[in-house]
Amino acid sequence: MKFSEAMMHDSIWFERPQYEEAREHYQMFLTNNLTHQISKPHEEEGIFTKATSAVAQVASSAASGLINDIAKARDTIKQSLSNVAHQVQHVVTAESDSHIAKLETENLDLRKLIADLAKQVANLDVRVSKLEGKTGQTSKKPEDDDDDDFDLFGDDDEAEEETEEEKNKKAEALAKYNAKKAKKPALIAKSSLLLDVKPWDDETDMAEIERLVRGIQMDGLVWGASKLVPVGYGVKKLQILCVVEDDKVGTDVLEEEITKFEDYVQSMDVAAFNKI
């Protein structure tokens, strides 16, 4: 990046030389006017002396010297700014060259990496092709299978040669198997339920609620442990566990039976349901 490009966004004062020249003329005008103002009253009054003229000349000389000092200071500032601009341009150029060299190095590394990856992919394609060729040869079925080597269901001639004694043994074994299977108990599907029974308020007798719930007796229903769980504002609910046979007792039946005690029970919910 060049210095001129870096300074593109800076505002430049193109009319500065004209402004400096006009300012110098203005300073000279002020100096001449001061000398004239000092000498004119004395000339009008007739008391303008050599001393007064000397003072006016000294003032004029001092003003001219001040203007020269200001001009020198401006030149010094311009020279300093020029040196700074040159140094900035040198630094920017060095950084740009370094950045370009770094980018070129990274570009070469990326090209090398891509070439290596392409080579590895090509090698993998060759290996996969070889493996697929071997697998195809292995899984290929022989064309000349001899279906006459064996008979899955046996020969009819051998079945005819089966003796009466063998037939009786087979029938006896089959009868024993059927009898054993008939004695085996059938699997009964059961579930474990955790019920939440909620009262109307904190004045409801929770012991009476538990007594009423446990008083529900059905075929396939067994009551388990229970406890009182705080709900809030002094109200407690009854949590009670039961085991039911799925074919005989359902949750709808339990809810219907428990909510019959409407003077005590507000509602019933199934908090947990697990198959046994």
PDB file of C-alpha atoms in Angstrom, residues 7-142:
ATOM      1  CA  MET A   7      -3.844   9.376   2.803  1.00  0.00           C
ATOM      2  CA  MET A   8      -6.751   9.201   0.345  1.00  0.00           C
ATOM      3  CA  HIS A   9      -9.321   9.690   3.089  1.00  0.00           C
ATOM      4  CA  ASP A  10      -7.507  12.629   4.767  1.00  0.00           C
ATOM      5  CA  SER A  11      -8.788  16.154   4.125  1.00  0.00           C
ATOM      6  CA  ILE A  12      -6.134  18.327   2.377  1.00  0.00           C
ATOM      7  CA  TRP A  13      -6.062  22.133   2.466  1.00  0.00           C
ATOM      8  CA  PHE A  14      -5.083  23.048  -1.060  1.00  0.00           C
ATOM      9  CA  GLU A  15      -5.463  26.821  -0.521  1.00  0.00           C
ATOM     10  CA  ARG A  16      -2.984  26.959   2.377  1.00  0.00           C
ATOM     11  CA  PRO A  17      -0.123  28.725   0.421  1.00  0.00           C
ATOM     12  CA  GLN A  18      -2.485  31.519  -0.640  1.00  0.00           C
ATOM     13  CA  TYR A  19      -3.670  31.842   2.927  1.00  0.00           C
ATOM     14  CA  GLU A  20      -0.072  32.085   4.249  1.00  0.00           C
ATOM     15  CA  GLU A  21       0.840  34.747   1.705  1.00  0.00           C
ATOM     16  CA  ALA A  22      -2.249  36.807   2.544  1.00  0.00           C
ATOM     17  CA  ARG A  23      -1.479  36.524   6.249  1.00  0.00           C
ATOM     18  CA  GLU A  24       2.066  37.829   5.735  1.00  0.00           C
ATOM     19  CA  HIS A  25       0.735  40.845   3.789  1.00  0.00           C
ATOM     20  CA  TYR A  26      -1.731  41.479   6.587  1.00  0.00           C
ATOM     21  CA  GLN A  27       1.044  41.397   9.223  1.00  0.00           C
ATOM     22  CA  MET A  28       3.120  43.855   7.149  1.00  0.00           C
ATOM     23  CA  PHE A  29       0.063  46.084   6.839  1.00  0.00           C
ATOM     24  CA  LEU A  30      -0.411  46.056  10.605  1.00  0.00           C
ATOM     25  CA  THR A  31       3.278  46.926  11.150  1.00  0.00           C
ATOM     26  CA  ASN A  32       3.213  49.862   8.715  1.00  0.00           C
ATOM     27  CA  ASN A  33      -0.068  51.086  10.174  1.00  0.00           C
ATOM     28  CA  LEU A  34       1.453  50.962  13.712  1.00  0.00           C
ATOM     29  CA  THR A  35       4.416  53.078  12.605  1.00  0.00           C
ATOM     30  CA  HIS A  36       2.100  55.538  10.927  1.00  0.00           C
ATOM     31  CA  GLN A  37      -0.131  55.780  14.032  1.00  0.00           C
ATOM     32  CA  ILE A  38       2.854  56.480  16.270  1.00  0.00           C
ATOM     33  CA  SER A  39       4.364  59.182  14.056  1.00  0.00           C
ATOM     34  CA  LYS A  40       1.190  60.901  12.817  1.00  0.00           C
ATOM     35  CA  PRO A  41       0.047  62.516  16.143  1.00  0.00           C
ATOM     36  CA  HIS A  42       3.480  63.888  16.740  1.00  0.00           C
ATOM     37  CA  GLU A  43       3.644  65.378  13.223  1.00  0.00           C
ATOM     38  CA  GLU A  44       0.269  67.043  13.659  1.00  0.00           C
ATOM     39  CA  GLU A  45       1.256  68.526  17.033  1.00  0.00           C
ATOM     40  CA  GLY A  46       4.635  69.560  15.735  1.00  0.00           C
ATOM     41  CA  ILE A  47       6.487  67.617  18.431  1.00  0.00           C
ATOM     42  CA  PHE A  48       7.721  64.686  16.259  1.00  0.00           C
ATOM     43  CA  THR A  49      11.380  64.344  17.212  1.00  0.00           C
ATOM     44  CA  LYS A  50      14.195  62.072  16.248  1.00  0.00           C
ATOM     45  CA  ALA A  51      13.596  59.942  19.348  1.00  0.00           C
ATOM     46  CA  THR A  52       9.999  59.370  18.363  1.00  0.00           C
ATOM     47  CA  SER A  53      11.086  58.467  14.862  1.00  0.00           C
ATOM     48  CA  ALA A  54      13.630  56.021  16.300  1.00  0.00           C
ATOM     49  CA  VAL A  55      10.963  54.370  18.458  1.00  0.00           C
ATOM     50  CA  ALA A  56       8.773  53.961  15.404  1.00  0.00           C
ATOM     51  CA  GLN A  57      11.620  52.438  13.451  1.00  0.00           C
ATOM     52  CA  VAL A  58      12.434  50.069  16.342  1.00  0.00           C
ATOM     53  CA  ALA A  59       8.762  48.985  16.491  1.00  0.00           C
ATOM     54  CA  SER A  60       8.737  48.438  12.763  1.00  0.00           C
ATOM     55  CA  SER A  61      11.983  46.459  12.965  1.00  0.00           C
ATOM     56  CA  ALA A  62      10.616  44.349  15.845  1.00  0.00           C
ATOM     57  CA  ALA A  63       7.468  43.603  13.914  1.00  0.00           C
ATOM     58  CA  SER A  64       9.489  42.592  10.869  1.00  0.00           C
ATOM     59  CA  GLY A  65      11.630  40.311  13.031  1.00  0.00           C
ATOM     60  CA  LEU A  66       8.530  38.697  14.518  1.00  0.00           C
ATOM     61  CA  ILE A  67       7.215  38.041  11.016  1.00  0.00           C
ATOM     62  CA  ASN A  68      10.525  36.457  10.040  1.00  0.00           C
ATOM     63  CA  ASP A  69      10.492  34.255  13.151  1.00  0.00           C
ATOM     64  CA  ILE A  70       6.957  33.140  12.356  1.00  0.00           C
ATOM     65  CA  ALA A  71       7.966  32.317   8.791  1.00  0.00           C
ATOM     66  CA  LYS A  72      10.974  30.301  10.033  1.00  0.00           C
ATOM     67  CA  ALA A  73       8.759  28.408  12.480  1.00  0.00           C
ATOM     68  CA  ARG A  74       6.349  27.580   9.686  1.00  0.00           C
ATOM     69  CA  ASP A  75       9.206  26.296   7.524  1.00  0.00           C
ATOM     70  CA  THR A  76      10.415  24.137  10.392  1.00  0.00           C
ATOM     71  CA  ILE A  77       6.921  22.703  10.897  1.00  0.00           C
ATOM     72  CA  LYS A  78       6.572  21.987   7.177  1.00  0.00           C
ATOM     73  CA  GLN A  79       9.938  20.192   7.159  1.00  0.00           C
ATOM     74  CA  SER A  80       8.955  18.104  10.217  1.00  0.00           C
ATOM     75  CA  LEU A  81       5.647  17.130   8.632  1.00  0.00           C
ATOM     76  CA  SER A  82       7.460  16.136   5.444  1.00  0.00           C
ATOM     77  CA  ASN A  83       9.883  13.938   7.404  1.00  0.00           C
ATOM     78  CA  VAL A  84       7.016  12.292   9.309  1.00  0.00           C
ATOM     79  CA  ALA A  85       5.148  11.609   6.069  1.00  0.00           C
ATOM     80  CA  HIS A  86       8.251  10.041   4.582  1.00  0.00           C
ATOM     81  CA  GLN A  87       8.725   7.792   7.650  1.00  0.00           C
ATOM     82  CA  VAL A  88       5.048   6.762   7.620  1.00  0.00           C
ATOM     83  CA  GLN A  89       5.282   5.928   3.931  1.00  0.00           C
ATOM     84  CA  HIS A  90       8.381   3.820   4.579  1.00  0.00           C
ATOM     85  CA  VAL A  91       6.697   1.925   7.458  1.00  0.00           C
ATOM     86  CA  VAL A  92       3.491   1.306   5.466  1.00  0.00           C
ATOM     87  CA  THR A  93       5.487   0.048   2.496  1.00  0.00           C
ATOM     88  CA  ALA A  94       7.521  -2.322   4.706  1.00  0.00           C
ATOM     89  CA  GLU A  95       4.369  -3.700   6.376  1.00  0.00           C
ATOM     90  CA  SER A  96       2.684  -4.191   3.003  1.00  0.00           C
ATOM     91  CA  ASP A  97       5.668  -6.084   1.637  1.00  0.00           C
ATOM     92  CA  SER A  98       5.793  -8.277   4.749  1.00  0.00           C
ATOM     93  CA  HIS A  99       2.042  -9.015   4.536  1.00  0.00           C
ATOM     94  CA  ILE A 100       2.296  -9.917   0.837  1.00  0.00           C
ATOM     95  CA  ALA A 101       5.230 -12.251   1.518  1.00  0.00           C
ATOM     96  CA  LYS A 102       3.253 -13.944   4.316  1.00  0.00           C
ATOM     97  CA  LEU A 103       0.228 -14.425   2.052  1.00  0.00           C
ATOM     98  CA  GLU A 104       2.395 -15.943  -0.679  1.00  0.00           C
ATOM     99  CA  THR A 105       3.905 -18.398   1.836  1.00  0.00           C
ATOM    100  CA  GLU A 106       0.449 -19.423   3.087  1.00  0.00           C
ATOM    101  CA  ASN A 107      -0.742 -19.841  -0.501  1.00  0.00           C
ATOM    102  CA  LEU A 108       2.132 -22.203  -1.266  1.00  0.00           C
ATOM    103  CA  ASP A 109       1.431 -24.229   1.902  1.00  0.00           C
ATOM    104  CA  LEU A 110      -2.256 -24.543   0.991  1.00  0.00           C
ATOM    105  CA  ARG A 111      -1.419 -25.689  -2.523  1.00  0.00           C
ATOM    106  CA  LYS A 112       0.924 -28.327  -1.132  1.00  0.00           C
ATOM    107  CA  LEU A 113      -1.741 -29.521   1.329  1.00  0.00           C
ATOM    108  CA  ILE A 114      -4.363 -29.775  -1.418  1.00  0.00           C
ATOM    109  CA  ALA A 115      -1.974 -31.757  -3.592  1.00  0.00           C
ATOM    110  CA  ASP A 116      -1.268 -34.189  -0.722  1.00  0.00           C
ATOM    111  CA  LEU A 117      -4.995 -34.631  -0.024  1.00  0.00           C
ATOM    112  CA  ALA A 118      -5.714 -35.284  -3.690  1.00  0.00           C
ATOM    113  CA  LYS A 119      -2.985 -37.917  -3.739  1.00  0.00           C
ATOM    114  CA  GLN A 120      -4.409 -39.628  -0.637  1.00  0.00           C
ATOM    115  CA  VAL A 121      -7.913 -39.634  -2.114  1.00  0.00           C
ATOM    116  CA  ALA A 122      -6.584 -41.229  -5.300  1.00  0.00           C
ATOM    117  CA  ASN A 123      -4.833 -43.950  -3.267  1.00  0.00           C
ATOM    118  CA  LEU A 124      -8.041 -44.587  -1.298  1.00  0.00           C
ATOM    119  CA  ASP A 125     -10.027 -44.925  -4.511  1.00  0.00           C
ATOM    120  CA  VAL A 126      -7.567 -47.562  -5.728  1.00  0.00           C
ATOM    121  CA  ARG A 127      -7.780 -49.513  -2.452  1.00  0.00           C
ATOM    122  CA  VAL A 128     -11.597 -49.363  -2.401  1.00  0.00           C
ATOM    123  CA  SER A 129     -11.737 -50.608  -5.977  1.00  0.00           C
ATOM    124  CA  LYS A 130      -9.501 -53.555  -5.092  1.00  0.00           C
ATOM    125  CA  LEU A 131     -11.543 -54.410  -2.002  1.00  0.00           C
ATOM    126  CA  GLU A 132     -14.816 -54.227  -3.918  1.00  0.00           C
ATOM    127  CA  GLY A 133     -13.365 -56.544  -6.570  1.00  0.00           C
ATOM    128  CA  LYS A 134     -12.358 -59.119  -3.934  1.00  0.00           C
ATOM    129  CA  THR A 135     -15.740 -58.894  -2.189  1.00  0.00           C
ATOM    130  CA  GLY A 136     -17.563 -59.430  -5.459  1.00  0.00           C
ATOM    131  CA  GLN A 137     -15.535 -62.545  -6.191  1.00  0.00           C
ATOM    132  CA  THR A 138     -16.110 -63.923  -2.686  1.00  0.00           C
ATOM    133  CA  SER A 139     -19.858 -63.324  -2.633  1.00  0.00           C
ATOM    134  CA  LYS A 140     -20.400 -64.753  -6.105  1.00  0.00           C
ATOM    135  CA  LYS A 141     -22.389 -67.960  -5.965  1.00  0.00           C
ATOM    136  CA  PRO A 142     -21.162 -70.996  -7.831  1.00  0.00           C
TER     137      PRO A 142
END
